[in-house]
PDB file of N, CA and C in Angstrom:
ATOM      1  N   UNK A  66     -67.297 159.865  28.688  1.00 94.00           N
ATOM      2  CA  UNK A  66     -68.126 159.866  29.882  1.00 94.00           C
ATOM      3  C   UNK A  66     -69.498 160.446  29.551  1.00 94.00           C
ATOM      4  N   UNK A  67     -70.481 159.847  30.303  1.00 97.00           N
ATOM      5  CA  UNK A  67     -71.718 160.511  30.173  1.00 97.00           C
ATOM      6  C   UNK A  67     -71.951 161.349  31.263  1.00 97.00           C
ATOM      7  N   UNK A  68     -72.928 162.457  31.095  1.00 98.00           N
ATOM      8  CA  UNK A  68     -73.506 163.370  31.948  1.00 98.00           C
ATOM      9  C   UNK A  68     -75.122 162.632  32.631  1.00 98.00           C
ATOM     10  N   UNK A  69     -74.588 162.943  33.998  1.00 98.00           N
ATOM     11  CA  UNK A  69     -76.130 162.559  34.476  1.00 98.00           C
ATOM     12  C   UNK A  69     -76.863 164.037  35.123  1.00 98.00           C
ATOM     13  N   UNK A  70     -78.054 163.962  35.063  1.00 98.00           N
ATOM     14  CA  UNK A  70     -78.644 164.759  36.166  1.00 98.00           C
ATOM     15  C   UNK A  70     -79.201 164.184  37.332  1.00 98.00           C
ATOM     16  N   UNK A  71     -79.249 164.440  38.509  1.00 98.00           N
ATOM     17  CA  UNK A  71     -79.542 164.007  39.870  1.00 98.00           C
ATOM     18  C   UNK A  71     -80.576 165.232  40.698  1.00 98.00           C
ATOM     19  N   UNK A  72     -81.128 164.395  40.964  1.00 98.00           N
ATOM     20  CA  UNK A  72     -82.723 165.307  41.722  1.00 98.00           C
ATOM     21  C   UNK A  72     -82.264 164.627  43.031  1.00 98.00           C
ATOM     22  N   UNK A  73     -82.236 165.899  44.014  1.00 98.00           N
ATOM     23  CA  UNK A  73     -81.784 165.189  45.863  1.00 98.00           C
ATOM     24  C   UNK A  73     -82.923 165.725  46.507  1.00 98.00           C
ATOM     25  N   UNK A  74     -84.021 165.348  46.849  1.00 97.00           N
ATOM     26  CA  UNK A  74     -84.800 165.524  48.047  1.00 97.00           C
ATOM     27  C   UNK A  74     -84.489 165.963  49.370  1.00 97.00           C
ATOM     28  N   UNK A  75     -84.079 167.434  49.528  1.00 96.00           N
ATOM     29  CA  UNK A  75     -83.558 167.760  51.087  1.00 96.00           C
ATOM     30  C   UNK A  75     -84.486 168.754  51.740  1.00 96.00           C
ATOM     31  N   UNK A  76     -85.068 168.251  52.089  1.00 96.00           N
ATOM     32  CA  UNK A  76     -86.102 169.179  52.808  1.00 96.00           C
ATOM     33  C   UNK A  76     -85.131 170.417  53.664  1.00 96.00           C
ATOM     34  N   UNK A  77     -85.762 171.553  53.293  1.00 96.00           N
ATOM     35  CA  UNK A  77     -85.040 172.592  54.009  1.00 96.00           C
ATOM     36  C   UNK A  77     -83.424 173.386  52.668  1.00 96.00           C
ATOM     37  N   UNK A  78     -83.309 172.806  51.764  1.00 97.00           N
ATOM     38  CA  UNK A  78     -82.022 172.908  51.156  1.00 97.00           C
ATOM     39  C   UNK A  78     -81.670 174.535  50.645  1.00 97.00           C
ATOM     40  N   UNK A  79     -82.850 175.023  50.285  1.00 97.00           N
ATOM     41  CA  UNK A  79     -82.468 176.512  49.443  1.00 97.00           C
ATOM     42  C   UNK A  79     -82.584 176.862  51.203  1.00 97.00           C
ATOM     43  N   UNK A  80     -82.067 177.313  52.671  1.00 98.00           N
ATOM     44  CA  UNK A  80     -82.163 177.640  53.412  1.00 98.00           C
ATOM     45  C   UNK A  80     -80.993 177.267  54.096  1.00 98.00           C
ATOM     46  N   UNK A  81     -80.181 176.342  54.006  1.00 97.00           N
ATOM     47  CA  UNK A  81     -78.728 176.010  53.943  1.00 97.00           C
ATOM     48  C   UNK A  81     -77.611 177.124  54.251  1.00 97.00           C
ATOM     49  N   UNK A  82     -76.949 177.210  55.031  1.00 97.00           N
ATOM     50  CA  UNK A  82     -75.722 178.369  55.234  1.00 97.00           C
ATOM     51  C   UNK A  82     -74.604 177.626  54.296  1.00 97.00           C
ATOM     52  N   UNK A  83     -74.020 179.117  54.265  1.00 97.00           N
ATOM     53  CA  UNK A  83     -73.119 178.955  53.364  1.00 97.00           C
ATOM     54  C   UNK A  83     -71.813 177.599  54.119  1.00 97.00           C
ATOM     55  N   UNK A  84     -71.758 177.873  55.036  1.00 98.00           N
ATOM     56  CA  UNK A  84     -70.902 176.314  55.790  1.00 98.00           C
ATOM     57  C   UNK A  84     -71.494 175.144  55.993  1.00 98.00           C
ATOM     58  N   UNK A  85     -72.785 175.100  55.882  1.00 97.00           N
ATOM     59  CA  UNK A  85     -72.866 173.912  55.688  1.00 97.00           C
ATOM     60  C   UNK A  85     -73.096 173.351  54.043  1.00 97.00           C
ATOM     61  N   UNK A  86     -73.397 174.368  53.095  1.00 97.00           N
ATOM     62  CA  UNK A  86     -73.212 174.019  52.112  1.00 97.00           C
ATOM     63  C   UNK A  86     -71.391 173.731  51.583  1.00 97.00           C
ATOM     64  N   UNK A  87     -70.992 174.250  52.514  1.00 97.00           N
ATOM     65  CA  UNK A  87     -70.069 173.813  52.162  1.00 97.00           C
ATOM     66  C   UNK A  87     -69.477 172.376  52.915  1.00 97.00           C
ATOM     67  N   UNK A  88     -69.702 172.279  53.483  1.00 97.00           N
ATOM     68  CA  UNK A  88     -69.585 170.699  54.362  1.00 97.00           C
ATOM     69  C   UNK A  88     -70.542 169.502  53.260  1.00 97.00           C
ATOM     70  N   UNK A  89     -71.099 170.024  52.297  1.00 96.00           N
ATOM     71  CA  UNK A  89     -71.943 169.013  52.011  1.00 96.00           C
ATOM     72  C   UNK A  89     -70.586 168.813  50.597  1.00 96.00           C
ATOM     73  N   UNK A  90     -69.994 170.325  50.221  1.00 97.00           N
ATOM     74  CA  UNK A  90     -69.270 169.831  48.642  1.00 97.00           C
ATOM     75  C   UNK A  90     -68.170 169.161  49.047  1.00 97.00           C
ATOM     76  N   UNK A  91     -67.312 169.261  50.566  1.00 97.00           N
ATOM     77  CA  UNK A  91     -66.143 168.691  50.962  1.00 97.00           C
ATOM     78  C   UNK A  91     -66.361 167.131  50.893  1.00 97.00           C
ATOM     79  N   UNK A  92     -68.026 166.700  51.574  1.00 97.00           N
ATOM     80  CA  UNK A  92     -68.169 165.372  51.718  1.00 97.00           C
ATOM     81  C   UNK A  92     -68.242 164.436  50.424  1.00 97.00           C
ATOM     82  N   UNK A  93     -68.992 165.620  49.256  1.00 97.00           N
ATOM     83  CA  UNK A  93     -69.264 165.020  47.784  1.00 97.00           C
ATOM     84  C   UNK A  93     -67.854 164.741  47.344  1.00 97.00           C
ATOM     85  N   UNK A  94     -67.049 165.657  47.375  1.00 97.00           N
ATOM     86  CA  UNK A  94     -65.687 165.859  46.857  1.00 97.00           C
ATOM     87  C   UNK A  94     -64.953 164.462  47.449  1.00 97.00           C
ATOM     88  N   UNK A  95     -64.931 164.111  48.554  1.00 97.00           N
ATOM     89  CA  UNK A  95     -64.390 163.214  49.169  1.00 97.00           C
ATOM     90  C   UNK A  95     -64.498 161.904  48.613  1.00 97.00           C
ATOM     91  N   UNK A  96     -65.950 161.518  48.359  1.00 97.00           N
ATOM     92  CA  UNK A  96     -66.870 160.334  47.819  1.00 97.00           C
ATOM     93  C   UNK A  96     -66.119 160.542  46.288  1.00 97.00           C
ATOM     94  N   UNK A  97     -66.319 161.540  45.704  1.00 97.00           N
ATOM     95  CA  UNK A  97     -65.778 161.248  44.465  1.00 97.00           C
ATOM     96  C   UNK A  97     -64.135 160.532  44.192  1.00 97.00           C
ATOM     97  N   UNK A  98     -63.575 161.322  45.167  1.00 97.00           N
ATOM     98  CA  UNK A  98     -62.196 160.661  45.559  1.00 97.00           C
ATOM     99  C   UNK A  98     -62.002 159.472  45.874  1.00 97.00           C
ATOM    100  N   UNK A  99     -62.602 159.471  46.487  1.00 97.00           N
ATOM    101  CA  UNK A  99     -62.625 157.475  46.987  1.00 97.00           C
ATOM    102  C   UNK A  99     -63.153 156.465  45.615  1.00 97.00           C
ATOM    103  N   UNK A 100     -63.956 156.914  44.705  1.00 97.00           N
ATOM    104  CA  UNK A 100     -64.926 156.255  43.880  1.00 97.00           C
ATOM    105  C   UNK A 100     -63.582 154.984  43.155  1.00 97.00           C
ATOM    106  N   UNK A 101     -62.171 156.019  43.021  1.00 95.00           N
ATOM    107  CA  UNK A 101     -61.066 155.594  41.951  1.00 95.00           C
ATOM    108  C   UNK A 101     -61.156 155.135  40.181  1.00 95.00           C
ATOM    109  N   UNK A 102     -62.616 155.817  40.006  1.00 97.00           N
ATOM    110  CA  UNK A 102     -62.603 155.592  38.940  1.00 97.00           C
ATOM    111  C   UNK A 102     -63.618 157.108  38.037  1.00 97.00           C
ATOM    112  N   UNK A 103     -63.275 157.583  36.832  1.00 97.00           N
ATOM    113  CA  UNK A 103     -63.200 158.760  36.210  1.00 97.00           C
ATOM    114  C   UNK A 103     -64.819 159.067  36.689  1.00 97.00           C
ATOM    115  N   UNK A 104     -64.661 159.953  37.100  1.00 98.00           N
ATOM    116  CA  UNK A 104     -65.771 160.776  37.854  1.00 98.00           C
ATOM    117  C   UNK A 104     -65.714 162.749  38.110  1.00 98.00           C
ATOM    118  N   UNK A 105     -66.766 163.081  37.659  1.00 97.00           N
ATOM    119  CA  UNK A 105     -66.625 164.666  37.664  1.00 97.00           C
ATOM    120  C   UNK A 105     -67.640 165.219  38.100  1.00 97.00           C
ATOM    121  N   UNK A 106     -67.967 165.846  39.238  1.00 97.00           N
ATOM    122  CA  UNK A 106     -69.076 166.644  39.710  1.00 97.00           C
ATOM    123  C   UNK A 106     -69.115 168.232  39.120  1.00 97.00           C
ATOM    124  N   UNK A 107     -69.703 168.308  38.139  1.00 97.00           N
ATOM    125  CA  UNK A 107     -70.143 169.310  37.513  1.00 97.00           C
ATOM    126  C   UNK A 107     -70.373 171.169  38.093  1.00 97.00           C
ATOM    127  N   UNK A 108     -71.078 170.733  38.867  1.00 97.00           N
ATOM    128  CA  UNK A 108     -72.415 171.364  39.524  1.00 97.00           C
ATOM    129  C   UNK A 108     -73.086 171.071  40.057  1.00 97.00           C
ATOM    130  N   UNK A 109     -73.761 172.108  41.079  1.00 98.00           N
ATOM    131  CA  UNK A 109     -75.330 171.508  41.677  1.00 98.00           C
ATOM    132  C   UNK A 109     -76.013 172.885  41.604  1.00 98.00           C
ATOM    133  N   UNK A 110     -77.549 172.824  41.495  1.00 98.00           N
ATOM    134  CA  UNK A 110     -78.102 174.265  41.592  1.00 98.00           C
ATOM    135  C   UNK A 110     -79.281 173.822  43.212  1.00 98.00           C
ATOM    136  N   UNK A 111     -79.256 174.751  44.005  1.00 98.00           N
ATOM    137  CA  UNK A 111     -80.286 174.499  44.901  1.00 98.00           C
ATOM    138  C   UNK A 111     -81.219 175.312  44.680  1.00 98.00           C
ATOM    139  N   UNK A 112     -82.490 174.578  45.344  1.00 98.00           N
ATOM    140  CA  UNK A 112     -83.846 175.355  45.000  1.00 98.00           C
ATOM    141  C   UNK A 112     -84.596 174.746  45.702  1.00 98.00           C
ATOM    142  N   UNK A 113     -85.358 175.633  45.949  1.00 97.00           N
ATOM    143  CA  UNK A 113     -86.826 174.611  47.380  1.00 97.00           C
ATOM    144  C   UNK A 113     -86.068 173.585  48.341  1.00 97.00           C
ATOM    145  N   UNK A 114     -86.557 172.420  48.005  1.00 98.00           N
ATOM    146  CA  UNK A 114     -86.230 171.495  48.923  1.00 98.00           C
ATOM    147  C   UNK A 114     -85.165 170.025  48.062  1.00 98.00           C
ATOM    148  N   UNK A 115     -84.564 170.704  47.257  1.00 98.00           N
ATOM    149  CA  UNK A 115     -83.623 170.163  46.519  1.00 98.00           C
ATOM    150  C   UNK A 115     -82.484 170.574  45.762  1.00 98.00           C
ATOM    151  N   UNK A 116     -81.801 169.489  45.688  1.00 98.00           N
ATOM    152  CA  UNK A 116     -80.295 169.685  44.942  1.00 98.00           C
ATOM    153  C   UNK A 116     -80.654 169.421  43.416  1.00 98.00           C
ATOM    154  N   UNK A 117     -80.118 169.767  42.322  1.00 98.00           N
ATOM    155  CA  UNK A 117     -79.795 169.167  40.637  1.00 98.00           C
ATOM    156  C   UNK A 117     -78.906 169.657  41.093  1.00 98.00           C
ATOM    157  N   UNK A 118     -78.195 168.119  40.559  1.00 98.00           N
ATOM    158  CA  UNK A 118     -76.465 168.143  40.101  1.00 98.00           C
ATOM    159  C   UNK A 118     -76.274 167.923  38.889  1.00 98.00           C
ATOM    160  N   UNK A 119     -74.983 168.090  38.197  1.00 98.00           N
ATOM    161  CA  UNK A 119     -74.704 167.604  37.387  1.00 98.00           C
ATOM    162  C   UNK A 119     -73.524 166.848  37.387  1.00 98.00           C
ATOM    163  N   UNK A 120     -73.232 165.385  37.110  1.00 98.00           N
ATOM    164  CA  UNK A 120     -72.047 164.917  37.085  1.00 98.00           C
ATOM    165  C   UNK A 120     -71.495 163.683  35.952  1.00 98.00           C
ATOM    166  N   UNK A 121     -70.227 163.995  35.671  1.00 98.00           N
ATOM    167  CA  UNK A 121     -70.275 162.902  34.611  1.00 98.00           C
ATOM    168  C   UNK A 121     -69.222 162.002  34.764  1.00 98.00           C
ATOM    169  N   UNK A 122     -69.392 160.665  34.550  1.00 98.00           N
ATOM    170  CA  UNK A 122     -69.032 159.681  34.956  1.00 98.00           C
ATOM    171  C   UNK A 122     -69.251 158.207  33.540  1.00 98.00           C
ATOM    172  N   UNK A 123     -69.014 157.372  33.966  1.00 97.00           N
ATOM    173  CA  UNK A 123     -69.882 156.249  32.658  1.00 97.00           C
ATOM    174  C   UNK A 123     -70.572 155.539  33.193  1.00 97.00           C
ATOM    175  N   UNK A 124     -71.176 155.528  34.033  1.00 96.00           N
ATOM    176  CA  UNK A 124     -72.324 154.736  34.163  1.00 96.00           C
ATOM    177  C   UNK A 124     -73.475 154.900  35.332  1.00 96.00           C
ATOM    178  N   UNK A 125     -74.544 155.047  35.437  1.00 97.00           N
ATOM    179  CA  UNK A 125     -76.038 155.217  36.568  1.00 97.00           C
ATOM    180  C   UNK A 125     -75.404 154.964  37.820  1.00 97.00           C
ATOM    181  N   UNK A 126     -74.681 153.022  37.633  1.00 97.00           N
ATOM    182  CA  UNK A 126     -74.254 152.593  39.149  1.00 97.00           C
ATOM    183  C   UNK A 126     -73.227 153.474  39.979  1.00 97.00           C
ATOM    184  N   UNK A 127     -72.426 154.312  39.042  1.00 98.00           N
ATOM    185  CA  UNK A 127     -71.199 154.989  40.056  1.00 98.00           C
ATOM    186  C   UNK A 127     -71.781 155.854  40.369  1.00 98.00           C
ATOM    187  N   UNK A 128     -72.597 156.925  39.386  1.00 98.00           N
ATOM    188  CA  UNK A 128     -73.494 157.969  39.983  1.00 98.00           C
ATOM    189  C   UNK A 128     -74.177 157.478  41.606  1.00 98.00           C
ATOM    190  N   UNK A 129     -74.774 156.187  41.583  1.00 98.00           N
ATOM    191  CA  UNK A 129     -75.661 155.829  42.881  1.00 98.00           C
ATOM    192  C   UNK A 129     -74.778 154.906  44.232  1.00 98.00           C
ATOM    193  N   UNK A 130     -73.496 155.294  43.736  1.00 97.00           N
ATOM    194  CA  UNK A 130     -72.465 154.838  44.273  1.00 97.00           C
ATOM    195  C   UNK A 130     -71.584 155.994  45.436  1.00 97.00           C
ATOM    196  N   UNK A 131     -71.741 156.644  44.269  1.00 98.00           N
ATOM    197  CA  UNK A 131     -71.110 158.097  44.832  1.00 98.00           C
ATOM    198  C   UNK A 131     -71.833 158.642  45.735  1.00 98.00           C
ATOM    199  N   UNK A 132     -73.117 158.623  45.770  1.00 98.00           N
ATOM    200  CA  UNK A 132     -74.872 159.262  47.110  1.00 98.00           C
ATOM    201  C   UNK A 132     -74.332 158.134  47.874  1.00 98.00           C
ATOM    202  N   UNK A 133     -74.514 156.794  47.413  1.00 97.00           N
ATOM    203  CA  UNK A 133     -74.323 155.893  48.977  1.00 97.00           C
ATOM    204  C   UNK A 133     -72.929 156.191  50.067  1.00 97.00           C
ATOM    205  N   UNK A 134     -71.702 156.514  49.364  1.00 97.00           N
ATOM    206  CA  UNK A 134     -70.216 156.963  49.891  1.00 97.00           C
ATOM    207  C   UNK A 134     -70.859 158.574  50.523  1.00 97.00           C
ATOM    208  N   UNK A 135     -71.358 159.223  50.225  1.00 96.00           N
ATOM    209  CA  UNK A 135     -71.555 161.065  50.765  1.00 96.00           C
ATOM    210  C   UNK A 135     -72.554 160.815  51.647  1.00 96.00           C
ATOM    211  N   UNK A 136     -73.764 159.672  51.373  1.00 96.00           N
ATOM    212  CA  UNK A 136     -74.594 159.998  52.443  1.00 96.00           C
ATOM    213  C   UNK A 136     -75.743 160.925  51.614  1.00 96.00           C
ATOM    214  N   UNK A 137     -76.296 160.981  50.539  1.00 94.00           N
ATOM    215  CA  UNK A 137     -76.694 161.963  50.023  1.00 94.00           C
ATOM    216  C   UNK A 137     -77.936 161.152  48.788  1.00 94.00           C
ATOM    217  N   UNK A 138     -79.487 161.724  49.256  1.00 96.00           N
ATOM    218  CA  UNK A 138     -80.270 161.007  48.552  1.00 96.00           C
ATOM    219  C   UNK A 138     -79.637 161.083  46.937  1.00 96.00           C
ATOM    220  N   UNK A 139     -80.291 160.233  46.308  1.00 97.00           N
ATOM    221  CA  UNK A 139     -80.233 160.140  44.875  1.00 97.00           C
ATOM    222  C   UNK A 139     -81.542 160.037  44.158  1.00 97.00           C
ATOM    223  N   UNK A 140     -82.722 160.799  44.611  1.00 97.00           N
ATOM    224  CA  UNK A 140     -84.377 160.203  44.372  1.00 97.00           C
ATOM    225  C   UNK A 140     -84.116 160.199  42.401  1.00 97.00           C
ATOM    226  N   UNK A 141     -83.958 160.853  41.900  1.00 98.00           N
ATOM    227  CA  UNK A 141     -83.570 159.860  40.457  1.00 98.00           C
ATOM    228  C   UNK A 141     -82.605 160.453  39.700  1.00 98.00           C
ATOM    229  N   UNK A 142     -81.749 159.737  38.659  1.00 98.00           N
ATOM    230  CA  UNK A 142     -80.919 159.595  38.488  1.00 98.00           C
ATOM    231  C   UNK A 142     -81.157 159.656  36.651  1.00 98.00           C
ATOM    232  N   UNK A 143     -81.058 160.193  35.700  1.00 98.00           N
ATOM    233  CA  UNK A 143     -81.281 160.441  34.885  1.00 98.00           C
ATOM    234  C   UNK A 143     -80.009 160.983  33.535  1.00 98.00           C
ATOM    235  N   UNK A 144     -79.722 159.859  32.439  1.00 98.00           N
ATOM    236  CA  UNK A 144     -78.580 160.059  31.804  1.00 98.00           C
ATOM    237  C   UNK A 144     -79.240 161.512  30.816  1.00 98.00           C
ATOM    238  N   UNK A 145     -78.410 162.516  30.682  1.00 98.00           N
ATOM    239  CA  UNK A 145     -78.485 163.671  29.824  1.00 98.00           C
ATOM    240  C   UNK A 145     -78.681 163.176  28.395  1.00 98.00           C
ATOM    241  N   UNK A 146     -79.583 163.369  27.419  1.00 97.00           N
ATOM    242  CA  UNK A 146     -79.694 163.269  26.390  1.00 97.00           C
ATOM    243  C   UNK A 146     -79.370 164.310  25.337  1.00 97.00           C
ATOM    244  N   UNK A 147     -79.704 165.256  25.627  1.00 96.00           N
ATOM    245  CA  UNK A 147     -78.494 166.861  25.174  1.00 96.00           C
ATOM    246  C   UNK A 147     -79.085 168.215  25.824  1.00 96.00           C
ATOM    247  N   UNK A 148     -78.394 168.830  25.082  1.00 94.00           N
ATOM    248  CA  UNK A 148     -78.163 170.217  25.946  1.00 94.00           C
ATOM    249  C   UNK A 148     -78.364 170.968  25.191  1.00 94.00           C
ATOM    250  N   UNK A 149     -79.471 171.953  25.262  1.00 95.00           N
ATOM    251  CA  UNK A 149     -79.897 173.143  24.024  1.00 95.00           C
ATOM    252  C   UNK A 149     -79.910 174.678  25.171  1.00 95.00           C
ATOM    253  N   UNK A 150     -79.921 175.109  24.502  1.00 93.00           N
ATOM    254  CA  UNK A 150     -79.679 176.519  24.662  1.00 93.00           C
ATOM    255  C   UNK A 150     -80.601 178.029  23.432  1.00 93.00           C
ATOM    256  N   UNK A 151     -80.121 179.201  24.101  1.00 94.00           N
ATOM    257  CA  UNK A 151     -81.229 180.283  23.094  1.00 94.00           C
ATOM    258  C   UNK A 151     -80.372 179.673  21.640  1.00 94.00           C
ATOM    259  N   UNK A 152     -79.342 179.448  21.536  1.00 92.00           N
ATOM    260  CA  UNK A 152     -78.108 179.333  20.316  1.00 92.00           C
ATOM    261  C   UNK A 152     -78.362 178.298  19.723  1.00 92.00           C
ATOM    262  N   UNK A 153     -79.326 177.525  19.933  1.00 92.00           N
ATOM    263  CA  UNK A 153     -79.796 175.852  19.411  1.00 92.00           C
ATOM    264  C   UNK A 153     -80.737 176.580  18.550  1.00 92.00           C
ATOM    265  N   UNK A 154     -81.458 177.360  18.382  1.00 92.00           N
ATOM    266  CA  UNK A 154     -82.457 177.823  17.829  1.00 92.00           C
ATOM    267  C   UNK A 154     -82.217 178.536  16.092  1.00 92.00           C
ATOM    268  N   UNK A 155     -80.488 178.576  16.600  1.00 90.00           N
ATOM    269  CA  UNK A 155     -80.324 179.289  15.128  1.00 90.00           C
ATOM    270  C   UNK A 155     -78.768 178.526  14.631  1.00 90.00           C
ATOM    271  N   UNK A 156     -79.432 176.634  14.844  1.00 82.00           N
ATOM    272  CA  UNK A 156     -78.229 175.948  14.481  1.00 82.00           C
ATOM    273  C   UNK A 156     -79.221 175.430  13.283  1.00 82.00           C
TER     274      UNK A 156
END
């Protein structure tokens, strides 16, 4: 499976209660369930007026599959190319 990252445009999002953030992972969770095919929601970090997620799946279309089933922008959609860290520095 590949890892995508996802940028969500929600105006208002780092301001979110904790119940409705949670109403938003029940609905993601749900969509992923329904998808029936290998799908993993990672993470999300909020900040300003947006979501990064992380989720991995095999392909862009299920990623933009999964926002259309939740209801949940997808403004872009971007396959992970790798992952470095302070520990990359002394590989």
């Amino acid at each position: 499976m590949a890892t995508f990252m996802i940028e969500r445009n929600i105006p208002g999002a780092a301001g979110l209660s904790a119940e409705e953030l949670r109403e938003i992972a029940t609905t993601s969770n749900d969509a992923v369930d329904s998808l029936g095919v290998a799908y993993t929601w990672s993470h999300s970090y909020v900040a300003g007026d947006k979501f990064y997620c992380v989720h991995r799946t095999d392909d862009i279309d299920t990623v933009r599959e999964h926002a259309r089933r939740g209801g949940f922008p997808a403004d872009v959609v971007v396959e992970v190319a790798a992952t470095i860290g302070p520990g990359t520095a002394n590989d």
